[in-house]
Tab-separated table of C-alpha atoms and ligand atoms in Angstrom:
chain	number	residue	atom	x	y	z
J	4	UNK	CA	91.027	-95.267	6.814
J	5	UNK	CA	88.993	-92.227	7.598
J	6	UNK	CA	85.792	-91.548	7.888
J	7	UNK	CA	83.605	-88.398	7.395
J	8	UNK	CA	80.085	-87.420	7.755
J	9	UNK	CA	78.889	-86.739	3.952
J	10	UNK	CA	76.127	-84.380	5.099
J	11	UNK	CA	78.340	-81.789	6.186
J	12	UNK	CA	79.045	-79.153	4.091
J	13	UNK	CA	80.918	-79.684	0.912
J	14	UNK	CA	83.367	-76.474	1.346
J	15	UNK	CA	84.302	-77.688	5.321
J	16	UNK	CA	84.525	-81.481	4.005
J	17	UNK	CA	87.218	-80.130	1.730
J	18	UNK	CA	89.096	-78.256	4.519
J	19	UNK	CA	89.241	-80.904	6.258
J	20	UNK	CA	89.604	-84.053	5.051
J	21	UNK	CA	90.754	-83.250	1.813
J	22	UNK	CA	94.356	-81.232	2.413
J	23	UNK	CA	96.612	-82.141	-0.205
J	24	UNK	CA	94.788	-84.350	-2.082
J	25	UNK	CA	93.511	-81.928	-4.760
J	26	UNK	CA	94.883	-78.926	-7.215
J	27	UNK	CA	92.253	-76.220	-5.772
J	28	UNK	CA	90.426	-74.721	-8.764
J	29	UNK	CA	87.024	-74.258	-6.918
J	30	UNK	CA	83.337	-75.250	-7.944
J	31	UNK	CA	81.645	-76.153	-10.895
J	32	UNK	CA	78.111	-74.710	-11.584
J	33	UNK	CA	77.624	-77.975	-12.769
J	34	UNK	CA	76.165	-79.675	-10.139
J	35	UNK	CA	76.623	-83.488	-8.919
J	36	UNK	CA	74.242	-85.874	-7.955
J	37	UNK	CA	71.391	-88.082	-9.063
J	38	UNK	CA	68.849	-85.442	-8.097
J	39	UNK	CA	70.450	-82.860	-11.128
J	40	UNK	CA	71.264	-85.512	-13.513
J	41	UNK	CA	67.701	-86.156	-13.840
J	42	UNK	CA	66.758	-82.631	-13.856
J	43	UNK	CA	69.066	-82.175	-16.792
J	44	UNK	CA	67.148	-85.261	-18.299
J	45	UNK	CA	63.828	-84.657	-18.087
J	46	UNK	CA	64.667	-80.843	-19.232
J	47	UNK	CA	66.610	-82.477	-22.392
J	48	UNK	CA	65.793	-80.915	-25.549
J	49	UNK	CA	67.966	-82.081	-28.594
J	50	UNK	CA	65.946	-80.466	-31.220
J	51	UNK	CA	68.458	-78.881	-33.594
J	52	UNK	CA	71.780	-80.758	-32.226
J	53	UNK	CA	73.480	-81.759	-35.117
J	54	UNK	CA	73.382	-78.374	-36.490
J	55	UNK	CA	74.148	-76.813	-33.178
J	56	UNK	CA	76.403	-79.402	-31.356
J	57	UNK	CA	80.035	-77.615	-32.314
J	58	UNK	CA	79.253	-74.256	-31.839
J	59	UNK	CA	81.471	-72.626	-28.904
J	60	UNK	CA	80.086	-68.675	-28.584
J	61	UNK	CA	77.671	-67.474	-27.816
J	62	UNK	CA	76.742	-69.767	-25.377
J	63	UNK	CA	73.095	-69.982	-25.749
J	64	UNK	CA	73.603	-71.081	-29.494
J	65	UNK	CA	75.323	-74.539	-28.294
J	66	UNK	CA	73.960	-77.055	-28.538
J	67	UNK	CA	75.770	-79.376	-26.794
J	68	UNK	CA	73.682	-80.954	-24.021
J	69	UNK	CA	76.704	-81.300	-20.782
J	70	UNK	CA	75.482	-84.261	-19.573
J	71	UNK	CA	78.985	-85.737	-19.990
J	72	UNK	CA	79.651	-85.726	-16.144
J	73	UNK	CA	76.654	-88.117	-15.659
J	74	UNK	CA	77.150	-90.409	-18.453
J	75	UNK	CA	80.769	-90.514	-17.560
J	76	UNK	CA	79.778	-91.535	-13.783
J	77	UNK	CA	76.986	-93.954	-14.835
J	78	UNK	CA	74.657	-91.371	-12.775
J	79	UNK	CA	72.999	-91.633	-16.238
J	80	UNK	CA	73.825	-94.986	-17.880
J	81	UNK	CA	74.103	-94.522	-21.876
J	82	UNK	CA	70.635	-96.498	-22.262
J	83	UNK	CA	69.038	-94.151	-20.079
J	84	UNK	CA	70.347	-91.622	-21.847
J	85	UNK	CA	69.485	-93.556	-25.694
J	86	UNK	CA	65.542	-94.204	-24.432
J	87	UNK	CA	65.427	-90.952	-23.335
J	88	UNK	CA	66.143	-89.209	-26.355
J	89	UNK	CA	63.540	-91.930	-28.420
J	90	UNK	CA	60.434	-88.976	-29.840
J	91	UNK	CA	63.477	-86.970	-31.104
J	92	UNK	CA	63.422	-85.849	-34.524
J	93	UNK	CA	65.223	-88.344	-36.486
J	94	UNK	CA	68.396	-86.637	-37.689
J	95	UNK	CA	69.456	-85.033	-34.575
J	96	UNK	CA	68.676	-88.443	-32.423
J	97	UNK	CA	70.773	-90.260	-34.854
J	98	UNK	CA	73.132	-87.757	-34.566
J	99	UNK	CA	73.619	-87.630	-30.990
J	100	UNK	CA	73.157	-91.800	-30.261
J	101	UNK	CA	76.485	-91.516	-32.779
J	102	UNK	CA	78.048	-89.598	-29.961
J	103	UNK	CA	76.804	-92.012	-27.046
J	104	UNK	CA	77.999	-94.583	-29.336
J	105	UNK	CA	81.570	-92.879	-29.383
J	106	UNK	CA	81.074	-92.813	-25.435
J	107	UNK	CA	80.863	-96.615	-25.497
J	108	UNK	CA	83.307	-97.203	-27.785
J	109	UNK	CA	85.872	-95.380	-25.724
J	110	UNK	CA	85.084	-97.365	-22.777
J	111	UNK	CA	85.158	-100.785	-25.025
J	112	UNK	CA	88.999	-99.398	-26.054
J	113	UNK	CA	90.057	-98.650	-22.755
J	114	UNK	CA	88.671	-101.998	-21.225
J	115	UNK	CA	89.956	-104.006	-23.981
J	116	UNK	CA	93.545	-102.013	-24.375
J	117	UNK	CA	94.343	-100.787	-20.943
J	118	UNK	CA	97.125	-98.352	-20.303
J	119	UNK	CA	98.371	-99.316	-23.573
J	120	UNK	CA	96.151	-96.624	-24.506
J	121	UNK	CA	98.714	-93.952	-23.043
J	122	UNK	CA	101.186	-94.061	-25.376
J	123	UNK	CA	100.849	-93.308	-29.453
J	124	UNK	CA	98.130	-96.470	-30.291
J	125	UNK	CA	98.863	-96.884	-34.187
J	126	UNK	CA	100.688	-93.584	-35.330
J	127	UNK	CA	103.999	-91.876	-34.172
J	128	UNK	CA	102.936	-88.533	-32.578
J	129	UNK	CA	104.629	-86.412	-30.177
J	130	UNK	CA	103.947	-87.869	-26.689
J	131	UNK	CA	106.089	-87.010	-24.032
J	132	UNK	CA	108.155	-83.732	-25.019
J	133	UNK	CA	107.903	-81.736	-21.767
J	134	UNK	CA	106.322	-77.984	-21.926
J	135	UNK	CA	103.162	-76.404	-21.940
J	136	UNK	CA	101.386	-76.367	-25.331
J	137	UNK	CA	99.055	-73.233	-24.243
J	138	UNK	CA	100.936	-70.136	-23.805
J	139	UNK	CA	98.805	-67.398	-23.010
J	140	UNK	CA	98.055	-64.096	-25.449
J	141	UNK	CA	95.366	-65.486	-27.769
J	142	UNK	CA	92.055	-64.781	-27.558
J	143	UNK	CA	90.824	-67.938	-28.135
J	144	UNK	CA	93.068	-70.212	-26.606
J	145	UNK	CA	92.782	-68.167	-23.195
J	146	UNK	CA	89.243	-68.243	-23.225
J	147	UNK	CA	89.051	-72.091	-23.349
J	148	UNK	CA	91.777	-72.748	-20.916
J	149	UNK	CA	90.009	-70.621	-18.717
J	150	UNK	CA	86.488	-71.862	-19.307
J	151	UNK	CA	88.182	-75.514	-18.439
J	152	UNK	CA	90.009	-74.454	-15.015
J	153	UNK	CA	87.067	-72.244	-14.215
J	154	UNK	CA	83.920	-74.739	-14.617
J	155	UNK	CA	85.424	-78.112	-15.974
J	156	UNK	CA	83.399	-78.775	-18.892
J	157	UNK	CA	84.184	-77.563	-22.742
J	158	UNK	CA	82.190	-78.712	-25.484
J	159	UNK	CA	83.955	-81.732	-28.208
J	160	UNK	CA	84.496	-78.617	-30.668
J	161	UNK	CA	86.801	-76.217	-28.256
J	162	UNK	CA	88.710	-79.991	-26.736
J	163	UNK	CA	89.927	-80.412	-29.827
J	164	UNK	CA	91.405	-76.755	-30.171
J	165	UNK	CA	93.120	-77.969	-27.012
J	166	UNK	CA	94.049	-80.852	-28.172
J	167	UNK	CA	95.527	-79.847	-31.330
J	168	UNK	CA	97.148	-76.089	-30.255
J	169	UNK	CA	99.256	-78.313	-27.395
J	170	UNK	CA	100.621	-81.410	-29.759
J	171	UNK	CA	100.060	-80.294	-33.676
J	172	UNK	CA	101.009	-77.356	-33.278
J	173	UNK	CA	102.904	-76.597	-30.579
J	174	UNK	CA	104.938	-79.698	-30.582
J	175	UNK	CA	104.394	-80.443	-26.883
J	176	UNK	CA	103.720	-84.094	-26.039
J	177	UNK	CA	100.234	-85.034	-25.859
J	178	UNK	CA	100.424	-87.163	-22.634
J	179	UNK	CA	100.865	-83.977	-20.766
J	180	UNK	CA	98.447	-81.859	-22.222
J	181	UNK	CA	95.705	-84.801	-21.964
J	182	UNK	CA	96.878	-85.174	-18.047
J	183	UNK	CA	96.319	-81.259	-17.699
J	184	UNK	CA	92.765	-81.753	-19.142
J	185	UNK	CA	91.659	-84.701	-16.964
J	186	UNK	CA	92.467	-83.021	-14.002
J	187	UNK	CA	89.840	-80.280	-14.964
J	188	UNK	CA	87.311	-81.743	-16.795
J	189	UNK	CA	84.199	-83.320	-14.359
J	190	UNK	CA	83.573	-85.816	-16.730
J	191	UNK	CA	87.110	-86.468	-16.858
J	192	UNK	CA	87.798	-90.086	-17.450
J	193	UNK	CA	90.812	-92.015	-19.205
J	194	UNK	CA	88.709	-94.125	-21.796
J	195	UNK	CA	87.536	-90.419	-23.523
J	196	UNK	CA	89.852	-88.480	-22.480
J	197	UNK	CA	92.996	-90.449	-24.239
J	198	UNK	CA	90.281	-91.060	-27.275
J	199	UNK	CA	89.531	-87.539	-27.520
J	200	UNK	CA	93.466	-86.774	-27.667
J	201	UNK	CA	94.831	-89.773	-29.779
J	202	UNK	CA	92.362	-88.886	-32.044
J	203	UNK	CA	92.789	-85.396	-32.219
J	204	UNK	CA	95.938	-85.730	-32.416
J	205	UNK	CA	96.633	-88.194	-35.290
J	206	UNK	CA	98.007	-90.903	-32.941
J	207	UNK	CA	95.018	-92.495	-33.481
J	208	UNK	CA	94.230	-91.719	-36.664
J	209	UNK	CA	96.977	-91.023	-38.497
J	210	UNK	CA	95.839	-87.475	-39.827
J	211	UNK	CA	96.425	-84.778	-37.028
J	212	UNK	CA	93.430	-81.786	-36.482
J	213	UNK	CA	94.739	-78.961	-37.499
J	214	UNK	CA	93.310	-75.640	-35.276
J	215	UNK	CA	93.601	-72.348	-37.028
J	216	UNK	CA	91.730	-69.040	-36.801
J	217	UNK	CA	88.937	-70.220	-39.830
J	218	UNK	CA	87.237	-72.568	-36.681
J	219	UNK	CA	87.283	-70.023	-34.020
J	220	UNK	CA	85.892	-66.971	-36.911
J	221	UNK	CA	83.390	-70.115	-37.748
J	222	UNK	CA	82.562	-71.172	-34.129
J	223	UNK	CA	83.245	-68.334	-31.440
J	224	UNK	CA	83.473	-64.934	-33.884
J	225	UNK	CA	83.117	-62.683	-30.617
J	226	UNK	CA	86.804	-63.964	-29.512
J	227	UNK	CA	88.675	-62.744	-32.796
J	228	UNK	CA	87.529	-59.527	-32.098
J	229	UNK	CA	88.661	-58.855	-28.931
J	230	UNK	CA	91.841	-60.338	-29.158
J	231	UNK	CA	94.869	-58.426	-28.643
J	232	UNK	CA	97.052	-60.662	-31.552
J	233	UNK	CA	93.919	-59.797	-34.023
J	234	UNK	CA	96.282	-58.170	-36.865
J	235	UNK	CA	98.974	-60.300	-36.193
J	236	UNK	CA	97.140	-63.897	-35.576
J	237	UNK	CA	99.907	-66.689	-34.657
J	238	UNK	CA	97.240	-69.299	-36.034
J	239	UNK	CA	96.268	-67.566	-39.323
J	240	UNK	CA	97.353	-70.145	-40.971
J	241	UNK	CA	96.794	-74.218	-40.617
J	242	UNK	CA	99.418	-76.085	-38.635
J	243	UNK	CA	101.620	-78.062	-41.570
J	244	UNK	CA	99.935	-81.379	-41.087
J	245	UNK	CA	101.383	-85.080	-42.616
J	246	UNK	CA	99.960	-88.342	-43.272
J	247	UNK	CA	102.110	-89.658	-39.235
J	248	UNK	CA	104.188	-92.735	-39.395
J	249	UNK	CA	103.173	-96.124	-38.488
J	250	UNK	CA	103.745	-97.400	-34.909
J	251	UNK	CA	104.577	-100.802	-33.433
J	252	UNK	CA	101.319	-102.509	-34.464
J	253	UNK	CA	99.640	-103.657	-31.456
J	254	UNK	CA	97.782	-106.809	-32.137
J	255	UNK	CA	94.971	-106.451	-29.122
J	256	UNK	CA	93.424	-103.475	-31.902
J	257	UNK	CA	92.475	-106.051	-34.572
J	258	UNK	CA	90.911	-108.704	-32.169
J	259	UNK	CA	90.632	-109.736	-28.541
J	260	UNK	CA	91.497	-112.898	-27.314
J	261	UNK	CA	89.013	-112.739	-24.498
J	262	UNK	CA	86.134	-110.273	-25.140
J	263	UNK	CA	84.387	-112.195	-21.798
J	264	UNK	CA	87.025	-110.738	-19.774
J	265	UNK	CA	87.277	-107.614	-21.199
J	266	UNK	CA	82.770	-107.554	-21.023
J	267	UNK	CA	83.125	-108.535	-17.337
J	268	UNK	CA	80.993	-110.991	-15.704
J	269	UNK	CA	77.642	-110.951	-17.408
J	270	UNK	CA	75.113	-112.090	-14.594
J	271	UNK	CA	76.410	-111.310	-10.679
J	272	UNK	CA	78.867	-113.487	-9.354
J	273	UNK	CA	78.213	-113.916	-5.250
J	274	UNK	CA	81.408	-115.996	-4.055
J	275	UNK	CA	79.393	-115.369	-0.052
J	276	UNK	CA	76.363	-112.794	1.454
J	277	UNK	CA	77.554	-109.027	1.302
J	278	UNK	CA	76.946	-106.666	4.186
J	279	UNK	CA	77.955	-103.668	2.075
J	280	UNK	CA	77.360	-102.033	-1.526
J	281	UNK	CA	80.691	-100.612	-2.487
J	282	UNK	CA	80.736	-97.850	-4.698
J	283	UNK	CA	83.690	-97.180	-7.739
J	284	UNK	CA	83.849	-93.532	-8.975
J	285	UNK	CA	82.957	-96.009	-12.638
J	286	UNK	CA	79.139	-96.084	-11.404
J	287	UNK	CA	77.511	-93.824	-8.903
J	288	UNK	CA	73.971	-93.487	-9.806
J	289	UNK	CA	70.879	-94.964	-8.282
J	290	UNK	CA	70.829	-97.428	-10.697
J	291	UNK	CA	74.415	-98.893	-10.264
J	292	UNK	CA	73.349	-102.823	-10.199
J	293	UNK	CA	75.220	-103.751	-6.832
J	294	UNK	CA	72.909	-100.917	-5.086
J	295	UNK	CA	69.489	-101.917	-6.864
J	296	UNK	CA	70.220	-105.982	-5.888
J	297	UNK	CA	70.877	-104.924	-2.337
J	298	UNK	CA	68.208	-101.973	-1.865
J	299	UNK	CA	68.411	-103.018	2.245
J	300	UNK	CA	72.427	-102.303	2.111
J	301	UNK	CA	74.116	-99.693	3.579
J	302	UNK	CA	76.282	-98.342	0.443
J	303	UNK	CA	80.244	-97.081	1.292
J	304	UNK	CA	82.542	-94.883	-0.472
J	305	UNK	CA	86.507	-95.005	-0.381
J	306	UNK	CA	87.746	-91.738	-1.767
J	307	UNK	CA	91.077	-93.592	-2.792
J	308	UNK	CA	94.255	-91.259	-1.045
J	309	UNK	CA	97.053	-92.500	-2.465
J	310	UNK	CA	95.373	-91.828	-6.532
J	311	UNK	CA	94.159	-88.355	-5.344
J	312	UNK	CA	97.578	-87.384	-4.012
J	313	UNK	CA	99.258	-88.007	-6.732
J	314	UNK	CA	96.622	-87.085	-9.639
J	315	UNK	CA	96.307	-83.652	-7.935
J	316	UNK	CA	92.712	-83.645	-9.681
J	317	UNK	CA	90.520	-80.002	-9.080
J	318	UNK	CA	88.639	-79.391	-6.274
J	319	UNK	CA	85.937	-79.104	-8.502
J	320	UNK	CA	85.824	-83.193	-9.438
J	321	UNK	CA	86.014	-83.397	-5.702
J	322	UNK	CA	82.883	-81.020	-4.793
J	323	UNK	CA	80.852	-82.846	-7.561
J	324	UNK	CA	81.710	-86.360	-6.062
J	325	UNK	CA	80.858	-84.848	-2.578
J	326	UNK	CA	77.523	-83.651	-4.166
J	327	UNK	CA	76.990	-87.118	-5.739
J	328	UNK	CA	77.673	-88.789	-2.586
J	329	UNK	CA	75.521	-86.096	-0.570
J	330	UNK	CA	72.505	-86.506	-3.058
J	331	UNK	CA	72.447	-90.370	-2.805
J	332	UNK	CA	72.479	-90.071	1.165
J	333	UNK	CA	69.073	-88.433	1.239
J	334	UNK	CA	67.953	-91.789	-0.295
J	335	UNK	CA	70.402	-94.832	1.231
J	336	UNK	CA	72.495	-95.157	4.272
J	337	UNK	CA	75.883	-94.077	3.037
J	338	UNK	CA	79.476	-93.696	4.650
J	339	UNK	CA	82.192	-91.962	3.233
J	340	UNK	CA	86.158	-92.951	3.707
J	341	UNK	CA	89.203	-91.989	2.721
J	342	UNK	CA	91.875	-94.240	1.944
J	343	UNK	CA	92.244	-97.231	0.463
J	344	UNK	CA	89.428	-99.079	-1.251
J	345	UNK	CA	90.948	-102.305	-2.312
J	346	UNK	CA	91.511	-102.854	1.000
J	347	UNK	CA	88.049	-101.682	2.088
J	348	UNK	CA	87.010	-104.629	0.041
J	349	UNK	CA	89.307	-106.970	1.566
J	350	UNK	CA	88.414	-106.092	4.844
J	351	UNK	CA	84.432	-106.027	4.639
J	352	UNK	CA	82.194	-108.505	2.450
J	353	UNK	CA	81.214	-106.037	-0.673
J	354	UNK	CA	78.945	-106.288	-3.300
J	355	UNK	CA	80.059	-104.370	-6.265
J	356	UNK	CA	79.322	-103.291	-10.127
J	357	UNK	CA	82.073	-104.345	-12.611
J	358	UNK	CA	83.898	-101.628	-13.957
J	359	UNK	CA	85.910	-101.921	-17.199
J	360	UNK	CA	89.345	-99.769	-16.029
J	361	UNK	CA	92.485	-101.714	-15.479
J	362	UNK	CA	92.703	-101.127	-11.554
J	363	UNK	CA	89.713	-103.628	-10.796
J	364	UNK	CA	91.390	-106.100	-11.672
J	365	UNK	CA	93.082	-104.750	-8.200
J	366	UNK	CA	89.513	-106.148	-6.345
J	367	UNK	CA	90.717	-110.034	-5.918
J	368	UNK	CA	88.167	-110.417	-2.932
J	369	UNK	CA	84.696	-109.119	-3.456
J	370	UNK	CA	81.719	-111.167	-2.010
J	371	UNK	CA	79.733	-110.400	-4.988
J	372	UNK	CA	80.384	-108.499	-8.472
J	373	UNK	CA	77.595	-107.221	-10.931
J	374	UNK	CA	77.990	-106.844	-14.290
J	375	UNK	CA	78.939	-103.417	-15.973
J	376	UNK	CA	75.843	-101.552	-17.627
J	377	UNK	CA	77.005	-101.473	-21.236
J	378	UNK	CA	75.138	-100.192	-23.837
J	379	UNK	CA	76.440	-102.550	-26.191
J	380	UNK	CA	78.686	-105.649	-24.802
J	381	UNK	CA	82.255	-105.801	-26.065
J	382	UNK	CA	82.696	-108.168	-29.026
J	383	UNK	CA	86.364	-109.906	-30.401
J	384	UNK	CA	86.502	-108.065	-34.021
J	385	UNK	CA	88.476	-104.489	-34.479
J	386	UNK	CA	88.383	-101.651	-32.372
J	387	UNK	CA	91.138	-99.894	-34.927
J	388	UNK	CA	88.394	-96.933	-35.913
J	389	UNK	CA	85.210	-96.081	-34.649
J	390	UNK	CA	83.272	-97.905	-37.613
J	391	UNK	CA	85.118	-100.625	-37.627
J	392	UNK	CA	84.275	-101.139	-33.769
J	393	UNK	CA	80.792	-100.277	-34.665
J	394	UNK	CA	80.312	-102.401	-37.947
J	395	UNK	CA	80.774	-105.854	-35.629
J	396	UNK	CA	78.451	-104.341	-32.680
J	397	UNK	CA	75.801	-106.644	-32.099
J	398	UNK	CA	72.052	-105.068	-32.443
F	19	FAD	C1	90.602	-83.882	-26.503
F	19	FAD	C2	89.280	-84.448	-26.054
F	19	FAD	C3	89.128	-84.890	-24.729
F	19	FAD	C4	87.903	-85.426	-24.311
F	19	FAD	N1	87.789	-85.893	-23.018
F	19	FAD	C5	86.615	-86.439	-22.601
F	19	FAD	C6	86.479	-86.963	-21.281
F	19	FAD	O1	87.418	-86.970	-20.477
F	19	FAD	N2	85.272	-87.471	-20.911
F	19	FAD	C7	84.209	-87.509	-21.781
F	19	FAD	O2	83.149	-87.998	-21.391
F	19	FAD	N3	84.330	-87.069	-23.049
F	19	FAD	C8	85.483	-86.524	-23.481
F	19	FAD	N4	85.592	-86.050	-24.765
F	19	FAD	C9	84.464	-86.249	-25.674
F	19	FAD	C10	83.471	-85.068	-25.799
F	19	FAD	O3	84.170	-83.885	-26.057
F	19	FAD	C11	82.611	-84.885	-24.543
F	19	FAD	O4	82.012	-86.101	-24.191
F	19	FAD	C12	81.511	-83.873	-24.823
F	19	FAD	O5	82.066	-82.655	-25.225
F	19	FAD	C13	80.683	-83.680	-23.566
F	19	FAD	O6	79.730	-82.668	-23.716
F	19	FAD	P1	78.189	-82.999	-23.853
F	19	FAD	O7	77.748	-83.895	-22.760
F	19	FAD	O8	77.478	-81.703	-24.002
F	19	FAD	O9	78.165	-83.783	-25.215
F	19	FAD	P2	76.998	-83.996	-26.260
F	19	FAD	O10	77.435	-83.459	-27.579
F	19	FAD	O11	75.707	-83.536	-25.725
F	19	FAD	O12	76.982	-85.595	-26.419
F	19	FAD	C14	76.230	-86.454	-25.575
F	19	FAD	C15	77.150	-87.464	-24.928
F	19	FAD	O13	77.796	-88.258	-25.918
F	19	FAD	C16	79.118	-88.593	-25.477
F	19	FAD	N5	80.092	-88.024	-26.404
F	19	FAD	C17	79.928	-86.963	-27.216
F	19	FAD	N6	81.016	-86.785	-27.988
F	19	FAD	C18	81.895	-87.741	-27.627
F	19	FAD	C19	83.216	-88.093	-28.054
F	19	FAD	N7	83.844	-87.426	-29.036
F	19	FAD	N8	83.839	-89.128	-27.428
F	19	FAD	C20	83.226	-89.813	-26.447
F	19	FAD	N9	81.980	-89.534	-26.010
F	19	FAD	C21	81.315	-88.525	-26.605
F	19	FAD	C22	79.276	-87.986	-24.090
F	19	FAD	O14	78.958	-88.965	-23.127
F	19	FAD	C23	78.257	-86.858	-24.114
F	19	FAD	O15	77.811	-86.509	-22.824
F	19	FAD	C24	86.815	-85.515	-25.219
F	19	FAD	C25	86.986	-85.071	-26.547
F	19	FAD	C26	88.197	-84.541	-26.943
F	19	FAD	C27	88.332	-84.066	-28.365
């Protein structure tokens, strides 16, 4: 286990403690940390979303709001997020609590599925055929894959061009392409990133996306018109898309034997007196529940080696956890590790927030667990579509 000072300077923390445990990529403008998520907040203006929320170029007509990388770290938790948007006008709040509510259910899949959700959930899809599903030469598809590596964020509309160029179309399996994506994206995380991609993709769904020139003419018109394949457009047309094929039904979809372990504990659980707040990269806000029941705490973070070595994320994930971390320590007493936080736990008495991913399950000896902040808690019925999920939430 190592430890580093987390008010040095991001760039020489990443020199030096971080060799080999990231893809490079460099830094987002998209800054971490409490201190910006609530910036972003408090300067939230959704006033015209649903019209807006797809569009890709130019950028000041999106309307997408890119607080993804806070929701996804529980910097903002998705209530925060839902009160905050209350004086809205009606059809674009309703419109955008839809997509929190997508947020949720992804995590409510993921917790209640697991890494079941890697592979094809209820339709036959290409999944593992090797290859890269974005050769370069088109406008479009450049621009994207660029705007990805080079700041880690793309709105839902140009994911699913992504999503659909690399598997519908290009026939390359979509565990790949997805893996390519997470290592980018800051608010990369497996619950919406394998949603995203199962249901772009038709694995999910059973009707594939189909990405043709019509969306990026409708969406981004600038990138038609500089691109070099303009006369001779490889994506005139539609992919040829087909009702997929069933696969192996998978019974946890239609009901779960045990929502109350798939919730989590729903009041904290203190087995003996923690000395520590341990923090998961599931919840790293000031309001993550371990931290706000033990304000006197000192509050550690395990950057965990052996799942950055081989995830090879981008340094730009890294810099926004560093910024995250940095923020916070301006406001607790934090230390910073790297190596292995199961054993961190094991080795110190912890208090801890619940988080609904099927590696704490790996945490067998915590002194005291919080529960996870759901928006909604998880409930038995079907999670097989998005409204069904959503049709059995309770209100
Ligand atoms: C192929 C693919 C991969 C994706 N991977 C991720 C991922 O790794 N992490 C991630 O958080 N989202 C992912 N999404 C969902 C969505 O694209 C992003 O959440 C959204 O683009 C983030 O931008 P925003 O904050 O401006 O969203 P806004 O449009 O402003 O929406 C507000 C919030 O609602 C939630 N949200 C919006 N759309 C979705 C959606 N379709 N699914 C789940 N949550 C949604 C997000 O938390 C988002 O921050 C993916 C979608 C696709 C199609």
């Amino acid at each position: 286990m190592k430890q580093f000072d987390i008010t040095q300077d991001p760039e020489d923390l990443i020199t030096d403690y971080f060799d080999g445990l990231h893809s490079g990529g460099g830094r987002s403008s998209i800054k971490g940390g409490q201190t910006a998520a609530n910036q972003a907040l408090e300067t939230l203006d959704i006033r015209g979303y649903a019209k807006k929320r797809s569009e890709v170029l130019p950028v000041h007509k999106r309307g997408a709001t890119v607080l993804s990388p806070y929701i996804r770290h529980n910097i903002l938790p998705l209530k925060t997020v839902w009160d905050g948007v209350s004086s809205a006008p009606h059809y674009d709040k309703e419109k955008f609590r839809d997509e929190l509510l997508w947020q949720e259910y992804a995590r409510h899949l993921y917790a209640r599925v697991g890494t079941r959700l890697f592979e094809n959930l209820r339709f036959e899809q290409t999944w593992d055929e090797e290859g890269d599903g974005w050769p370069e030469g088109m406008a479009c598809v450049d621009a994207v894959v660029d705007e990805l590596n080079t700041d880690g964020w793309l709105v839902n509309q140009t994911r699913m061009w992504l999503a659909s160029h690399w598997s519908v179309r290009n026939q390359k399996g979509w565990l790949h392409g997805q893996e390519k994506m997470h290592q980018q994206l800051l608010d990369g995380s497996r619950a919406a990133n394998l949603l995203g991609w199962q249901w772009t993709v038709g694995s999910g769904t059973g009707k594939p996306y189909g990405f043709a020139r019509w969306q990026v003419e409708k969406r981004a018109p600038s990138l038609c018109g500089s691109c070099p394949l303009k006369n001779n457009c490889p994506i005139q047309e539609f992919p040829e898309t087909h009702q997929l094929d069933q696969a192996p039904p998978e019974p946890l979809l239609a009901a779960d034997p045990s929502p109350e372990l798939t919730a989590g504990p729903l009041v904290p659980i203190q087995k003996q007196k923690p000395e520590r707040v341990l923090l998961t990269i599931e919840s790293l806000g000031d309001s993550d529940p371990a931290m706000v029941a033990n304000p006197e705490l000192p509050v550690a973070f395990v950057f965990n080696e052996e799942a950055l070595r081989k995830l090879q994320l981008s340094s730009k994930r890294i810099f926004f956890y560093l910024e995250t971390l940095q923020d916070l320590a301006t406001r607790r007493n934090v230390s910073t590790y790297i190596g292995d936080p199961i054993q961190f736990a094991n080795q110190n008495s912890v208090a801890i927030t619940h988080a609904p991913v099927p590696s704490f399950s790996k945490f067998q000896n915590v002194a005291e667990v919080h529960p996870y902040p759901w928006l909604r808690l998880p409930h038995a019925g079907s999670v097989k579509s998005f409204s069904a999920w959503r049709g059995k939430l309770h209100h």
